[in-house]
Coordinates of C-alpha atoms in Angstrom, one line a residue:
M1 CA 95.8 88.6 77.1
S2 CA 93.6 85.9 78.3
T3 CA 89.8 87.0 79.1
G4 CA 88.5 83.7 80.2
T5 CA 86.8 82.8 83.7
G6 CA 90.1 83.6 85.5
T7 CA 90.3 80.4 87.5
D8 CA 93.8 79.7 86.2
T9 CA 95.2 83.0 87.6
V10 CA 97.9 82.6 89.8
I11 CA 98.6 85.2 92.6
R12 CA 101.8 85.2 94.3
T13 CA 104.9 87.5 95.4
I14 CA 107.0 88.6 92.2
E15 CA 110.6 88.1 91.6
E16 CA 113.0 91.0 91.0
T17 CA 113.3 89.7 87.4
E18 CA 109.8 90.3 86.9
L19 CA 109.5 94.1 87.6
A20 CA 108.9 95.4 84.3
D21 CA 106.2 93.1 83.9
W22 CA 104.6 93.8 87.0
L23 CA 104.8 97.9 86.2
L24 CA 103.5 97.3 82.5
G25 CA 100.4 95.6 84.8
V26 CA 100.2 98.7 87.1
H27 CA 100.5 101.1 83.7
T28 CA 97.5 98.9 82.3
G29 CA 95.4 99.3 85.3
F30 CA 96.0 103.1 85.8
L31 CA 95.4 103.4 81.9
V32 CA 98.8 104.4 80.9
S33 CA 99.4 102.9 77.7
A34 CA 103.2 103.2 77.3
P35 CA 105.4 100.4 79.0
A36 CA 107.8 100.9 82.0
T37 CA 110.8 102.5 80.7
K38 CA 114.2 101.1 81.7
E39 CA 115.0 104.1 83.9
E40 CA 111.5 103.5 85.7
V41 CA 112.2 100.0 86.4
E42 CA 115.6 100.4 88.0
A43 CA 114.4 103.5 90.1
R44 CA 111.5 101.1 91.3
R45 CA 113.8 98.2 92.2
E46 CA 115.7 100.2 94.6
S47 CA 112.5 101.1 96.8
T48 CA 110.5 97.9 96.1
D49 CA 110.1 95.1 99.0
F50 CA 109.6 92.1 96.9
S51 CA 108.2 90.1 99.7
R52 CA 105.4 92.6 100.1
T53 CA 104.7 92.8 96.2
Q54 CA 102.2 90.7 94.6
G55 CA 101.1 90.0 91.1
A56 CA 98.2 88.2 89.5
F57 CA 99.3 86.3 86.7
D58 CA 97.0 84.5 84.0
A59 CA 98.8 83.1 81.0
G60 CA 102.2 84.8 81.6
R61 CA 100.6 88.2 81.9
C62 CA 100.3 90.4 84.9
V63 CA 96.7 91.3 85.2
G64 CA 96.6 92.3 88.7
T65 CA 99.3 94.4 91.1
F66 CA 99.4 94.9 94.7
R67 CA 102.3 96.5 97.3
S68 CA 102.5 97.4 100.5
F69 CA 105.4 99.1 102.4
A70 CA 106.3 100.0 106.1
Q71 CA 105.1 103.2 107.2
R72 CA 104.7 105.4 110.4
L73 CA 101.6 107.5 111.0
T74 CA 100.9 110.4 113.6
L75 CA 98.3 109.6 115.9
P76 CA 96.6 112.7 117.8
G77 CA 99.0 113.5 120.4
G78 CA 102.0 112.9 118.3
T79 CA 102.8 109.4 119.0
A80 CA 103.5 107.3 115.5
V81 CA 102.6 103.8 115.2
P82 CA 103.6 101.3 112.6
V83 CA 101.1 100.9 109.8
S84 CA 101.0 99.0 106.4
A85 CA 100.7 101.4 103.6
V86 CA 99.0 99.6 100.5
T87 CA 99.8 101.3 96.9
N88 CA 99.8 100.2 93.4
V89 CA 96.7 98.2 93.4
T90 CA 95.2 97.3 90.1
V91 CA 93.3 95.1 88.4
S92 CA 93.0 94.8 84.3
A93 CA 90.0 95.7 82.7
T94 CA 89.9 92.1 81.1
H95 CA 89.8 90.4 84.9
R96 CA 87.6 92.8 86.9
R97 CA 85.3 91.1 89.3
R98 CA 86.8 87.8 89.7
G99 CA 87.8 88.4 93.1
L100 CA 91.5 88.9 92.5
L101 CA 91.7 92.4 94.6
S102 CA 90.1 90.6 97.3
R103 CA 92.7 87.8 97.4
M104 CA 96.0 90.5 97.4
M105 CA 94.5 92.4 100.2
E106 CA 93.6 89.4 102.5
T107 CA 97.2 88.1 102.0
D108 CA 98.7 91.5 102.8
L109 CA 96.6 92.2 105.6
R110 CA 96.9 89.2 107.2
A111 CA 100.7 89.5 106.9
A112 CA 100.3 92.9 108.3
K113 CA 98.4 91.6 111.4
E114 CA 101.5 89.2 112.1
R115 CA 104.0 91.9 111.7
G116 CA 102.4 93.7 114.2
D117 CA 101.4 96.6 112.4
A118 CA 98.7 98.6 114.2
A119 CA 96.5 99.7 111.0
A120 CA 97.0 99.5 107.1
T121 CA 96.9 102.7 105.2
L122 CA 95.9 103.9 102.1
T123 CA 95.0 106.7 99.5
A124 CA 92.2 105.6 96.9
A125 CA 91.5 106.3 93.2
E126 CA 88.1 105.4 93.5
Y127 CA 85.8 105.9 96.8
P128 CA 83.6 102.7 96.8
I129 CA 86.5 100.2 96.5
Y130 CA 88.1 99.9 100.0
G131 CA 85.2 100.1 102.6
R132 CA 84.5 96.4 102.2
F133 CA 88.0 95.6 103.3
G134 CA 87.4 97.4 106.3
F135 CA 89.1 100.7 105.4
G136 CA 87.3 103.9 106.4
P137 CA 88.3 107.3 105.2
A138 CA 90.1 109.1 108.2
V139 CA 92.1 112.3 106.7
S140 CA 90.6 114.8 104.6
V141 CA 92.2 117.2 102.0
A142 CA 91.2 120.5 100.5
S143 CA 93.0 122.5 97.6
W144 CA 92.6 125.9 97.1
E145 CA 93.2 128.4 94.1
V146 CA 94.4 131.8 95.3
D147 CA 93.7 135.2 93.1
T148 CA 96.8 136.8 94.4
A149 CA 95.4 140.4 93.4
R150 CA 92.4 140.3 95.8
T151 CA 94.2 139.3 98.9
G152 CA 94.8 142.2 100.3
L153 CA 98.2 141.3 101.4
D154 CA 100.9 143.8 101.6
R155 CA 102.8 143.3 98.5
R156 CA 105.8 146.1 99.7
R157 CA 107.4 143.7 101.7
S158 CA 109.2 140.1 101.1
A159 CA 111.1 139.7 104.6
P160 CA 109.2 138.3 107.3
E161 CA 107.7 140.5 109.9
C162 CA 109.1 138.1 112.5
G163 CA 112.7 138.7 112.2
G164 CA 113.4 135.3 110.3
R165 CA 114.7 135.0 106.9
L166 CA 113.9 133.1 103.4
D167 CA 116.4 131.7 101.3
F168 CA 116.2 130.0 97.9
V169 CA 118.1 126.6 98.1
D170 CA 119.0 124.0 95.5
G171 CA 118.3 120.2 96.2
A172 CA 121.6 119.1 97.9
A173 CA 120.4 121.6 100.7
V174 CA 116.8 120.2 101.1
R175 CA 118.2 116.8 101.2
E176 CA 120.3 118.0 103.8
L177 CA 117.9 120.1 106.4
A178 CA 114.4 119.4 105.5
P179 CA 114.0 116.0 106.7
A180 CA 114.7 116.8 110.2
L181 CA 111.9 119.4 109.8
H182 CA 109.7 117.1 108.5
E183 CA 110.3 115.0 111.6
R184 CA 109.4 118.0 113.9
V185 CA 106.0 118.4 111.9
R186 CA 105.1 114.9 111.9
A187 CA 105.6 114.8 115.5
T188 CA 103.2 117.8 116.2
R189 CA 100.7 116.9 113.5
H190 CA 98.4 113.7 113.4
G191 CA 97.8 112.0 110.0
V192 CA 101.1 113.1 108.8
V193 CA 103.4 110.0 107.6
D194 CA 107.3 109.7 107.6
R195 CA 109.4 110.0 104.6
D196 CA 112.4 108.2 103.7
E197 CA 115.6 109.2 102.1
R198 CA 114.2 107.8 98.8
W199 CA 111.4 110.3 99.2
W200 CA 113.5 113.3 99.5
R201 CA 115.9 112.2 96.4
F202 CA 112.8 111.5 94.7
A203 CA 111.4 114.9 95.2
T204 CA 114.3 117.0 94.8
G205 CA 115.4 115.2 91.1
D206 CA 118.5 113.2 92.6
L207 CA 116.6 109.8 91.0
P208 CA 116.1 109.7 87.5
R209 CA 112.6 111.0 86.7
T210 CA 110.9 111.6 83.1
D211 CA 108.5 113.8 84.5
W212 CA 110.7 116.0 86.6
T213 CA 110.5 119.7 86.5
E214 CA 112.8 121.6 88.5
P215 CA 111.0 123.6 91.1
F216 CA 112.0 126.6 93.2
Q217 CA 112.7 125.9 96.7
V218 CA 112.5 128.3 100.0
L219 CA 113.6 127.5 103.1
Y220 CA 112.5 129.6 105.9
R221 CA 114.9 130.2 109.2
S222 CA 113.8 131.6 112.4
P223 CA 115.4 134.6 114.1
D224 CA 117.5 132.0 116.2
G225 CA 118.6 130.3 112.8
S226 CA 116.8 127.1 113.0
V227 CA 115.1 125.6 109.8
D228 CA 111.5 125.9 110.7
G229 CA 109.8 126.0 107.2
L230 CA 110.1 124.8 103.8
L231 CA 108.0 125.9 100.4
T232 CA 108.5 124.1 97.2
Y233 CA 106.6 125.2 93.9
T234 CA 106.7 125.5 90.3
V235 CA 105.5 128.3 87.6
D236 CA 103.9 127.7 84.4
E237 CA 104.8 131.2 83.1
T238 CA 102.2 132.6 81.2
W239 CA 101.9 136.3 79.5
V240 CA 99.4 138.0 77.4
A241 CA 99.5 141.6 76.0
K242 CA 102.7 141.7 77.8
R243 CA 101.0 141.2 81.1
P244 CA 102.3 138.2 83.5
Q245 CA 99.2 135.6 84.1
N246 CA 101.7 133.2 86.2
T247 CA 100.5 130.6 88.1
A248 CA 102.6 129.1 90.9
S249 CA 101.7 125.6 92.0
V250 CA 102.8 124.6 95.8
R251 CA 104.4 120.8 95.7
D252 CA 105.2 121.1 99.2
L253 CA 104.8 123.3 102.2
V254 CA 105.4 122.0 105.7
A255 CA 106.3 124.6 108.6
A256 CA 107.0 123.6 111.9
T257 CA 106.1 127.0 113.6
P258 CA 103.1 129.3 112.9
A259 CA 105.6 132.2 112.4
A260 CA 107.4 129.7 109.4
E261 CA 103.7 129.0 107.7
R262 CA 102.8 132.8 107.8
A263 CA 106.0 133.7 106.1
L264 CA 106.0 131.6 103.6
W265 CA 102.4 131.9 102.3
H266 CA 102.7 135.7 102.5
F267 CA 106.1 135.0 100.4
L268 CA 104.1 133.2 97.7
L269 CA 101.0 135.3 97.6
T270 CA 103.0 138.5 97.3
A271 CA 105.4 137.2 94.5
D272 CA 105.9 139.6 91.7
W273 CA 104.2 138.2 88.3
V274 CA 102.7 135.4 90.2
M275 CA 98.7 136.2 89.4
T276 CA 97.1 132.7 90.7
V277 CA 98.5 130.3 93.4
K278 CA 97.5 126.7 93.9
T279 CA 97.9 125.3 97.1
G280 CA 98.2 121.8 96.5
P281 CA 96.9 119.4 99.2
R282 CA 96.0 121.0 102.5
A283 CA 94.1 120.2 105.5
P284 CA 90.4 121.3 105.4
D285 CA 90.9 123.7 108.3
D286 CA 94.1 125.1 106.9
I287 CA 95.0 128.9 108.2
L288 CA 95.9 130.0 104.7
P289 CA 92.2 131.8 104.5
L290 CA 92.6 133.3 107.6
L291 CA 95.7 134.9 106.6
L292 CA 94.2 136.8 104.0
P293 CA 92.6 140.2 104.6
D294 CA 90.1 139.2 102.2
P295 CA 89.5 135.0 102.3
R296 CA 87.3 135.3 99.5
A297 CA 90.7 135.8 97.1
A298 CA 91.1 131.9 97.8
R299 CA 88.3 129.4 96.1
I300 CA 88.4 125.9 96.9
T301 CA 89.0 123.9 94.1
T302 CA 89.2 120.4 95.9
Q303 CA 87.6 119.1 99.0
A304 CA 88.0 115.0 99.5
D305 CA 89.1 111.9 101.4
S306 CA 92.7 111.8 101.6
V307 CA 93.9 108.9 103.6
W308 CA 91.8 105.6 104.5
L309 CA 92.6 103.7 107.8
R310 CA 92.1 100.3 108.4
P311 CA 92.4 99.3 112.0
L312 CA 94.3 95.9 112.8
D313 CA 95.1 96.1 116.5
V314 CA 92.2 98.3 118.0
P315 CA 94.2 98.7 121.5
A316 CA 97.5 99.3 120.0
L317 CA 95.7 102.4 118.2
L318 CA 93.5 103.8 120.9
E319 CA 96.4 103.4 123.9
A320 CA 98.8 105.2 121.6
R321 CA 97.0 108.4 120.8
T322 CA 95.6 111.0 123.4
Y323 CA 92.0 112.3 124.0
A324 CA 90.4 115.7 124.2
A325 CA 88.9 115.0 127.6
P326 CA 88.9 112.1 130.2
G327 CA 86.0 109.5 130.1
S328 CA 85.3 106.1 128.9
L329 CA 83.3 104.3 126.4
V330 CA 82.3 100.6 125.3
V331 CA 82.6 100.0 121.6
D332 CA 81.5 96.7 119.8
V333 CA 83.5 96.7 116.8
A334 CA 82.2 94.1 113.8
D335 CA 85.0 92.9 111.7
P336 CA 84.4 89.9 109.6
D337 CA 88.1 89.1 109.1
G338 CA 88.5 89.2 112.8
Y339 CA 91.5 91.5 113.2
A340 CA 89.6 94.5 114.9
A341 CA 86.5 92.7 116.2
G342 CA 85.6 92.6 119.9
R343 CA 84.2 94.8 122.6
W344 CA 86.7 97.1 123.9
L345 CA 86.9 99.5 126.9
L346 CA 88.4 102.8 126.4
D347 CA 89.2 104.7 129.6
A348 CA 91.0 107.8 128.6
A349 CA 92.6 110.2 131.1
E350 CA 95.3 112.9 131.1
D351 CA 98.3 110.7 131.7
G352 CA 97.0 108.2 129.2
A353 CA 94.5 105.7 128.2
S354 CA 93.8 101.9 128.3
C355 CA 91.8 99.7 125.9
T356 CA 90.8 96.2 127.1
P357 CA 88.5 93.8 126.3
T358 CA 85.3 93.8 128.1
D359 CA 81.9 91.8 128.9
R360 CA 79.9 95.1 129.6
P361 CA 77.3 96.5 127.3
A362 CA 78.2 98.2 124.1
E363 CA 77.4 101.4 124.4
L364 CA 78.2 102.3 120.9
S365 CA 78.4 99.5 117.9
L366 CA 80.5 100.0 114.3
T367 CA 82.4 98.6 111.9
A368 CA 86.2 98.3 111.6
G369 CA 85.6 100.9 108.6
E370 CA 83.7 103.4 111.0
L371 CA 86.4 103.2 113.5
G372 CA 88.9 104.0 111.2
C373 CA 86.8 107.0 110.0
L374 CA 86.8 108.1 113.7
M375 CA 90.5 107.2 114.6
L376 CA 92.3 110.5 113.6
G377 CA 89.5 112.6 115.0
D378 CA 88.4 113.8 111.7
E379 CA 84.6 112.4 111.4
S380 CA 81.9 112.9 114.1
A381 CA 80.3 109.6 115.6
V382 CA 77.0 111.9 115.9
R383 CA 77.0 112.2 112.4
L384 CA 77.7 108.8 111.6
A385 CA 75.0 107.9 113.9
A386 CA 72.5 110.2 111.9
V387 CA 73.0 108.3 108.8
G388 CA 72.8 104.8 110.5
R389 CA 76.7 104.3 109.9
V390 CA 77.1 103.6 113.6
T391 CA 74.8 102.5 116.5
E392 CA 74.3 104.2 119.7
D393 CA 73.7 101.5 122.3
R394 CA 73.3 104.0 125.0
P395 CA 71.6 107.3 124.7
G396 CA 74.3 109.6 124.0
A397 CA 77.6 107.4 123.4
A398 CA 77.8 109.3 120.1
A399 CA 78.5 112.6 121.5
R400 CA 80.5 111.2 124.2
A401 CA 82.5 109.2 121.5
D402 CA 83.1 113.0 120.1
A403 CA 84.1 114.6 123.2
L404 CA 86.7 111.9 123.5
L405 CA 87.9 111.3 120.2
R406 CA 87.7 114.3 118.2
T407 CA 90.8 117.2 117.8
S408 CA 90.8 120.7 117.9
R409 CA 92.7 120.9 114.4
R410 CA 92.0 118.3 111.5
P411 CA 94.2 115.5 110.6
W412 CA 96.3 116.2 107.7
C413 CA 98.7 114.2 105.4
P414 CA 100.8 116.2 102.4
D415 CA 101.6 113.0 100.8
I416 CA 99.8 110.6 98.4
F417 CA 101.0 107.0 98.3

């Protein structure tokens, strides 16, 4: 592989026949030494939009990768907007710091803006990379490890107290029933993104996977028979001196009602032989610890950023969401790329909001990335002002922004992409 200046590196969309070479570039960038298998190439071929898949090529080898796909992101209030989800971003170690990522990102964001996407999204492997492209962390994630013996939950029952029922099901039943459940959840929880048919096939083992382990899958049905919850988990079986020390790891737990959520957690946390439960990615304000008579049984193991948001169409984003209270705010958004730049008047009311260009004096000045941090209600403008990341041009503007933008529950995205 060339380690020269990189001036001859060509960035372009890839051909379908180059997918294996492109996947080798992905593996190299993520420090996976093995080449892509034939099965991985074929599985990827089905889901890859080659018009949105870029490669950086030097001396015939793929040394940089970038891909995006169509996604729908739920905003506060339940409206979903079209966004461009960025993924598979790598630059080989031999070609770092030569602007390859900047060039690929510029191409993709420009195309997203032309398509009419309201924003771009991603989950970042490394924190410092994406702020310079106008992204800001908009959704946070937390994971817990629960010592089931200390929870204080009643282990004598498994049936839900609410009169619903729990059933083990197979992957075919999940593929049939869970997509509609997820859509119900997505319509009520901001930060959640859509899942297509291939997502469900991949998650249930219906597509070839070298890392596949068959999970346990449990559906919760309400007393009226509706499917209101899904729990998917695996168990790492361990016994010591004829005593179980098993750990259950949650792959997915989505619930459309509080009753379903409570029932699924109670079921898993009181299951025989399960001594530890790893929750997987949850919202930082997840109800789990509050369900436990002894919340100290749940120990946080991860608390970090999750989904990053890059505004592309400020009016489309601010007009689509709802607000905690009526009010107005003039924000001045700086964006070197121009996509979100401008001075905007946000007028929020109970029956909707408007966001229009204005010549009125700015009340709050910030970058596109900081607006991304605030867009879903997870971050506080007062906090950002305290560290100099936003500027109050009018005293009290940051507090007014929080009164408008923050939400009673924090956003959550159960998926990594």
